[in-house]
XYZ file of C-alpha atoms in Angstrom:
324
model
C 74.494 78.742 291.240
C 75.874 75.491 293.235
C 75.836 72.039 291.459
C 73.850 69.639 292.854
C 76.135 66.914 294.030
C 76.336 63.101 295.265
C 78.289 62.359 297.738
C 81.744 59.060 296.976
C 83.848 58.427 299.690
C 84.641 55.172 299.555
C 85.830 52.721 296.513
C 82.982 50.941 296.887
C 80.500 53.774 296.014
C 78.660 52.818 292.516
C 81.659 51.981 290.567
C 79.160 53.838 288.403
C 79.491 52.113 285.467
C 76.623 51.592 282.781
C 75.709 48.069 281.060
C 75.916 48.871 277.329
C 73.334 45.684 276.415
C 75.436 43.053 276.073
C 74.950 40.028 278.795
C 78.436 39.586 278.194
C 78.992 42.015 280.530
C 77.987 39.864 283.555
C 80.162 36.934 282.665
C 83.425 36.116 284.590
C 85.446 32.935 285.105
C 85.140 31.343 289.101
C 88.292 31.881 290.650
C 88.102 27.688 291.449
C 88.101 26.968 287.838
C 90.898 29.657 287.372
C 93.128 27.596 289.489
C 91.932 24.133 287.612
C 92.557 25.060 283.736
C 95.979 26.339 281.969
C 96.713 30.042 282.134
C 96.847 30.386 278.354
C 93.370 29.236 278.360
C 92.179 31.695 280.708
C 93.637 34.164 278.897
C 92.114 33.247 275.772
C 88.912 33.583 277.261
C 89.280 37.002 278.355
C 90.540 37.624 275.000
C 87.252 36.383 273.709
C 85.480 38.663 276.173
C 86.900 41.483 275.038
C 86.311 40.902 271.856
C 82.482 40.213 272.260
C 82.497 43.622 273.987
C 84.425 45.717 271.408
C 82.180 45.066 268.856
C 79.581 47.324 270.790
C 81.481 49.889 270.112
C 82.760 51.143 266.349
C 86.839 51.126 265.333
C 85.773 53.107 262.075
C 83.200 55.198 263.162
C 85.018 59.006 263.857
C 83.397 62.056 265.660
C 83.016 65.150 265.084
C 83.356 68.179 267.934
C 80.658 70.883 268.143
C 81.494 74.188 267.957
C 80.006 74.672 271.188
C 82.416 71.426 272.866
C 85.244 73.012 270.774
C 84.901 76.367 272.362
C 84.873 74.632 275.922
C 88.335 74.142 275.340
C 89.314 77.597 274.989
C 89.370 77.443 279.005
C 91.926 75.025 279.783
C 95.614 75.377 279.261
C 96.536 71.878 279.052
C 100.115 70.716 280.690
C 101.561 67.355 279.035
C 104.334 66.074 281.018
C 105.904 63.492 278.921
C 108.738 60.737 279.533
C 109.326 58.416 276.673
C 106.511 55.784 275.947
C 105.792 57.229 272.157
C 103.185 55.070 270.901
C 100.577 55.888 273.915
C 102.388 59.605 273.759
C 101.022 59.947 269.659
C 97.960 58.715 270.638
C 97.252 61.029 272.959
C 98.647 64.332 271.149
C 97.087 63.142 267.999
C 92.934 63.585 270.353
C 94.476 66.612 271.707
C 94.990 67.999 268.323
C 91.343 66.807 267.154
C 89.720 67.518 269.910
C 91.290 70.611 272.288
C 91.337 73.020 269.239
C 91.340 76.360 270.904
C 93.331 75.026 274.456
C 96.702 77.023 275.421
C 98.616 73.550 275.037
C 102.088 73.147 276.953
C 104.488 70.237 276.327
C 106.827 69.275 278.583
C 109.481 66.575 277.848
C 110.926 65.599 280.695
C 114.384 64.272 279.331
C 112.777 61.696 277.059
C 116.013 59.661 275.339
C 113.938 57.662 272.227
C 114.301 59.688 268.755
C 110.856 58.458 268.282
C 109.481 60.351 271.332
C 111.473 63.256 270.413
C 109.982 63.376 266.539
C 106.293 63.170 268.089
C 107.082 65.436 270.208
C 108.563 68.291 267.156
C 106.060 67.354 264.873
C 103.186 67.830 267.052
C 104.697 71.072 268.696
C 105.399 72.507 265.209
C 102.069 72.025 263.116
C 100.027 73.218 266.163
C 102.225 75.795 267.350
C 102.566 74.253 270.792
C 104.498 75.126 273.463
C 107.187 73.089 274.894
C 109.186 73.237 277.118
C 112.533 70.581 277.847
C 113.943 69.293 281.039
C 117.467 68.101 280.192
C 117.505 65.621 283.586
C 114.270 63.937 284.327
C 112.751 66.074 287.802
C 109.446 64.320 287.489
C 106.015 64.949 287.034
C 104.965 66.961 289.858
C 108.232 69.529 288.709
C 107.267 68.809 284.982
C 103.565 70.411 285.642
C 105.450 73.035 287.397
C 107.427 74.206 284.568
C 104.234 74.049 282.480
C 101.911 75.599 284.763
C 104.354 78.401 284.795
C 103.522 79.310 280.817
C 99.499 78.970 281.135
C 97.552 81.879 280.002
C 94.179 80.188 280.477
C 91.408 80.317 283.513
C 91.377 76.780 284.027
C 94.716 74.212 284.310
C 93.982 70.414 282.980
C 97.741 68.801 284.452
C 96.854 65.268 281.426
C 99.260 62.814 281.997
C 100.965 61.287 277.837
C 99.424 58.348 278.525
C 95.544 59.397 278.096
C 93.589 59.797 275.180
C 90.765 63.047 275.391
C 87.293 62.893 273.522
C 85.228 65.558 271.925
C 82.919 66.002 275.066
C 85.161 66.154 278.201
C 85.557 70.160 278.575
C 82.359 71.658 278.182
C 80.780 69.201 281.590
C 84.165 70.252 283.572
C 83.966 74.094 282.762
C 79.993 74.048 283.797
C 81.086 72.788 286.860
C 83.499 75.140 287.533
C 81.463 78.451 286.446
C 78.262 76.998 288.386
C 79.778 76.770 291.412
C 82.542 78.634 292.680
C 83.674 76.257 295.380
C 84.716 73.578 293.635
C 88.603 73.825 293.329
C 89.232 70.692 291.684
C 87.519 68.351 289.023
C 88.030 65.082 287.404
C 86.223 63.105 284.517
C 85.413 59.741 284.294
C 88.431 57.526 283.407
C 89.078 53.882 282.638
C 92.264 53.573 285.200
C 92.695 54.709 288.465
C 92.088 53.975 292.400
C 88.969 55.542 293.064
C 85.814 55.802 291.690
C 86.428 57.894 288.811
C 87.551 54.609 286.887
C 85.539 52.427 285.232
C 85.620 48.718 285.273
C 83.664 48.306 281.321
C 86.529 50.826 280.109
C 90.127 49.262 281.823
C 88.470 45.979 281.040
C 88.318 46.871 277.164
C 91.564 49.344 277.085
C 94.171 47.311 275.647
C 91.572 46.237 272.574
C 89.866 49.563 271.816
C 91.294 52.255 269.293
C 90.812 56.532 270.047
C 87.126 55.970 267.708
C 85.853 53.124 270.261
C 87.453 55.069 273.064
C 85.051 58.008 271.676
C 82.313 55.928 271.159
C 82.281 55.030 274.908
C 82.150 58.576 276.001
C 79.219 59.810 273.737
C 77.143 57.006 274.977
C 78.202 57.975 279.204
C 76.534 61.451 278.151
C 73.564 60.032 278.743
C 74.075 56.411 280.365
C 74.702 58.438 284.213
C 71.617 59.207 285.882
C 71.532 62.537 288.487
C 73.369 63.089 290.229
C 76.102 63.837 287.620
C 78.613 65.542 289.632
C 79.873 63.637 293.046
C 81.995 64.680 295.405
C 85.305 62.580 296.195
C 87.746 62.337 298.674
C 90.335 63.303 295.935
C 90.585 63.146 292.088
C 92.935 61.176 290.593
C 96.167 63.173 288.455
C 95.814 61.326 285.339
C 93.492 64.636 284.338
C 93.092 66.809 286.945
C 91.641 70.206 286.932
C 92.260 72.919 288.660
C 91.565 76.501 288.943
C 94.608 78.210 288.277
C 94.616 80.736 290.207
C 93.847 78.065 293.241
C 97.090 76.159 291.998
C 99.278 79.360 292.129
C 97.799 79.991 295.454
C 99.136 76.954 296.820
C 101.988 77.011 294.552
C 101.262 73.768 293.192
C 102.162 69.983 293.657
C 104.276 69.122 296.779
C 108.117 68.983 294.960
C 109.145 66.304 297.361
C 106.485 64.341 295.907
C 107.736 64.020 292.583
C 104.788 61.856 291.102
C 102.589 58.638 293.102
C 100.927 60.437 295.516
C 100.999 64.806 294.424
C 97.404 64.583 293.496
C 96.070 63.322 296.865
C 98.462 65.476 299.014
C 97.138 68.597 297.096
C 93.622 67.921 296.946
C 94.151 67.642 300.682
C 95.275 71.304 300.795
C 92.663 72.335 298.343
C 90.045 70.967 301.088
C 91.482 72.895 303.645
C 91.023 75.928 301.609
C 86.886 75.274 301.715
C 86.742 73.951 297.987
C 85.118 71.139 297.166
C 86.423 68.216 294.954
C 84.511 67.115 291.783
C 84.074 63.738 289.750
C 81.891 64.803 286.727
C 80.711 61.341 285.952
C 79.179 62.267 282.141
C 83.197 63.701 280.850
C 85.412 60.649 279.867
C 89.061 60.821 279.105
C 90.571 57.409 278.864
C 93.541 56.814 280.794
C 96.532 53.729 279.836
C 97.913 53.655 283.210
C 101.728 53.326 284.076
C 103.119 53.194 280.525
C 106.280 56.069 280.790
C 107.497 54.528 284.738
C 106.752 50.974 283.795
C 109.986 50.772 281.392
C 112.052 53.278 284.480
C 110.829 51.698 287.173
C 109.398 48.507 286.416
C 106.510 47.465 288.620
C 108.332 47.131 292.151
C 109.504 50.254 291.518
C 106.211 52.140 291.079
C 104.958 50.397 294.378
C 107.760 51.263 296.072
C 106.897 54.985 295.123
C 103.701 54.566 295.883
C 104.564 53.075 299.015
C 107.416 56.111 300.013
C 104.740 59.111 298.480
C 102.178 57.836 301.716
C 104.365 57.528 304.278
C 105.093 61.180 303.497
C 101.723 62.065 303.211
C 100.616 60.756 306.435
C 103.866 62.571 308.436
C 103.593 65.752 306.879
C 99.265 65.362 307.854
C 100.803 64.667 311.330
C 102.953 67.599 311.608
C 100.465 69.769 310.197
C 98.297 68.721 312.907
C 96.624 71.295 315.541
């Protein structure tokens, strides 16, 4: 039976995010009074912000996963490509090993260097009987999801970047979508940084403040905050946690390897078009994404822009080439 679906093709579609009832929530400083008053007071206004927004939502409340939510996760082997960056790394092992209790989980360290990121990584692996896998030489992500894509037993791949933190909600919505309707290849939750619509502005605005319980807290109240329709189409879901049929990724062998991060999600969700699947934002799932924490200490800002920068160039040729 097909999902009924919106329709998001441009950044400016709905940035779809919900006003939890705080007026707060409407306030921002003028850019002219910006330029007029110190820095440090600006940013101790935002600080104050967040703060008056935070306290909507609980740091001591935790939730508990239905069997049925639990159960969802049986679907999904879950690929972690991981480079360093250990505090955001725990973090986001410790709500996979709340929350994903029955998912075929894969670990791949791709040559992290920092005893600390190596310990999270053991002790994670070897009370949950995880896989993992070790690249001696850093290849990347796209060659990281590779490796770990190539030990998945389960119907359904979730490629979830270390830097995310998952809730007990976001698999059931994203397996509905996939058994409902058969042509949609790809899907993609709600998420609090990307560039497209899937990220909300409420959520990156509150990241660096919140713990994983307000993180949680934010996600039970989108279950119901989204009116129809739920799922929207997009032009192409961002990698941070993106879903994919498996047998559609072995089909087209995966990401692009000369794209070896910026960039592999849009070029494949490209060739996942051309295959007659549609792409999926399912607005009501939330996994909360960091954003840029293992390349920011490799590559340092320029750097990631100059990836960014190199990964469309690419895109657009190969596009060209491919061309009738």
């Amino acid at each position: 039976m097909p999902v009924p679906v919106g329709h998001s093709d441009r950044e400016s579609d709905l940035n779809c995010q919900p006003e939890f009832g705080s007026s707060v929530t409407s306030w921002h400083i003028p850019r002219f009074l910006k330029r007029l008053i110190p820095q440090s007071v600006v940013t101790d206004l935002l600080d104050f912000k967040r703060r008056a927004l935070a306290r909507d939502f609980s740091r001591d409340t935790e939730f508990e996963q239905s069997p049925e939510d639990g159960l969802a996760s049986a679907s999904m082997s879950i690929v972690v490509p991981i480079h360093d960056a250990p505090a955001v790394t725990r973090r986001c092992l410790a709500s996979l090993e709340k929350y994903a209790p029955e998912s075929d989980i894969i670990l791949v360290d791709d040559a992290s260097i920092l005893a600390e990121t190596l310990e999270v990584i053991r002790q994670f692996g070897r009370r949950n009987v995880w896989k993992v896998v070790r690249n001696e030489k850093s290849l990347g992500q796209s060659a990281a999801c590779r490796a770990g894509s190539n030990l998945a037993t389960r119907q359904y791949l979730c490629l979830l970047n270390s830097d995310t933190v998952v809730t007990p909600w976001c698999w059931r919505g994203i397996k509905e979508v996939f058994e409902h309707d058969q042509t949609i290849g790809v899907a993609g939750p709600s998420t609090s940084n990307t560039g497209n619509p899937q990220s909300l502005a409420l959520a990156e605005f509150l990241s660096p403040c919140w713990n994983n319980n307000q993180i949680c807290a934010f996600a039970q109240r989108l279950l119901t905050q989204f009116q129809e329709p739920v799922v929207m189409d997009l032009a192409w879901v961002s990698g941070n946690a993106f879903f994919i049929r498996r047998r559609l990724w072995e089909q087209l062998d995966g990401f692009d390897q000369k794209l070896p991060d910026y960039g592999n999600e849009i070029e494949l969700c490209g060739r996942v078009v051309e295959k007659g699947y549609r792409l999926a934002w399912v607005r009501n799932c939330y996994i909360h994404h960091f954003g840029r924490q293992s390349y920011r200490n490799t590559l340092g800002e320029e750097g990631i822009c100059e990836r960014i920068r190199t990964a469309k160039i690419y895109i657009a040729e190969k596009n060209r080439s491919l061309a009738p």
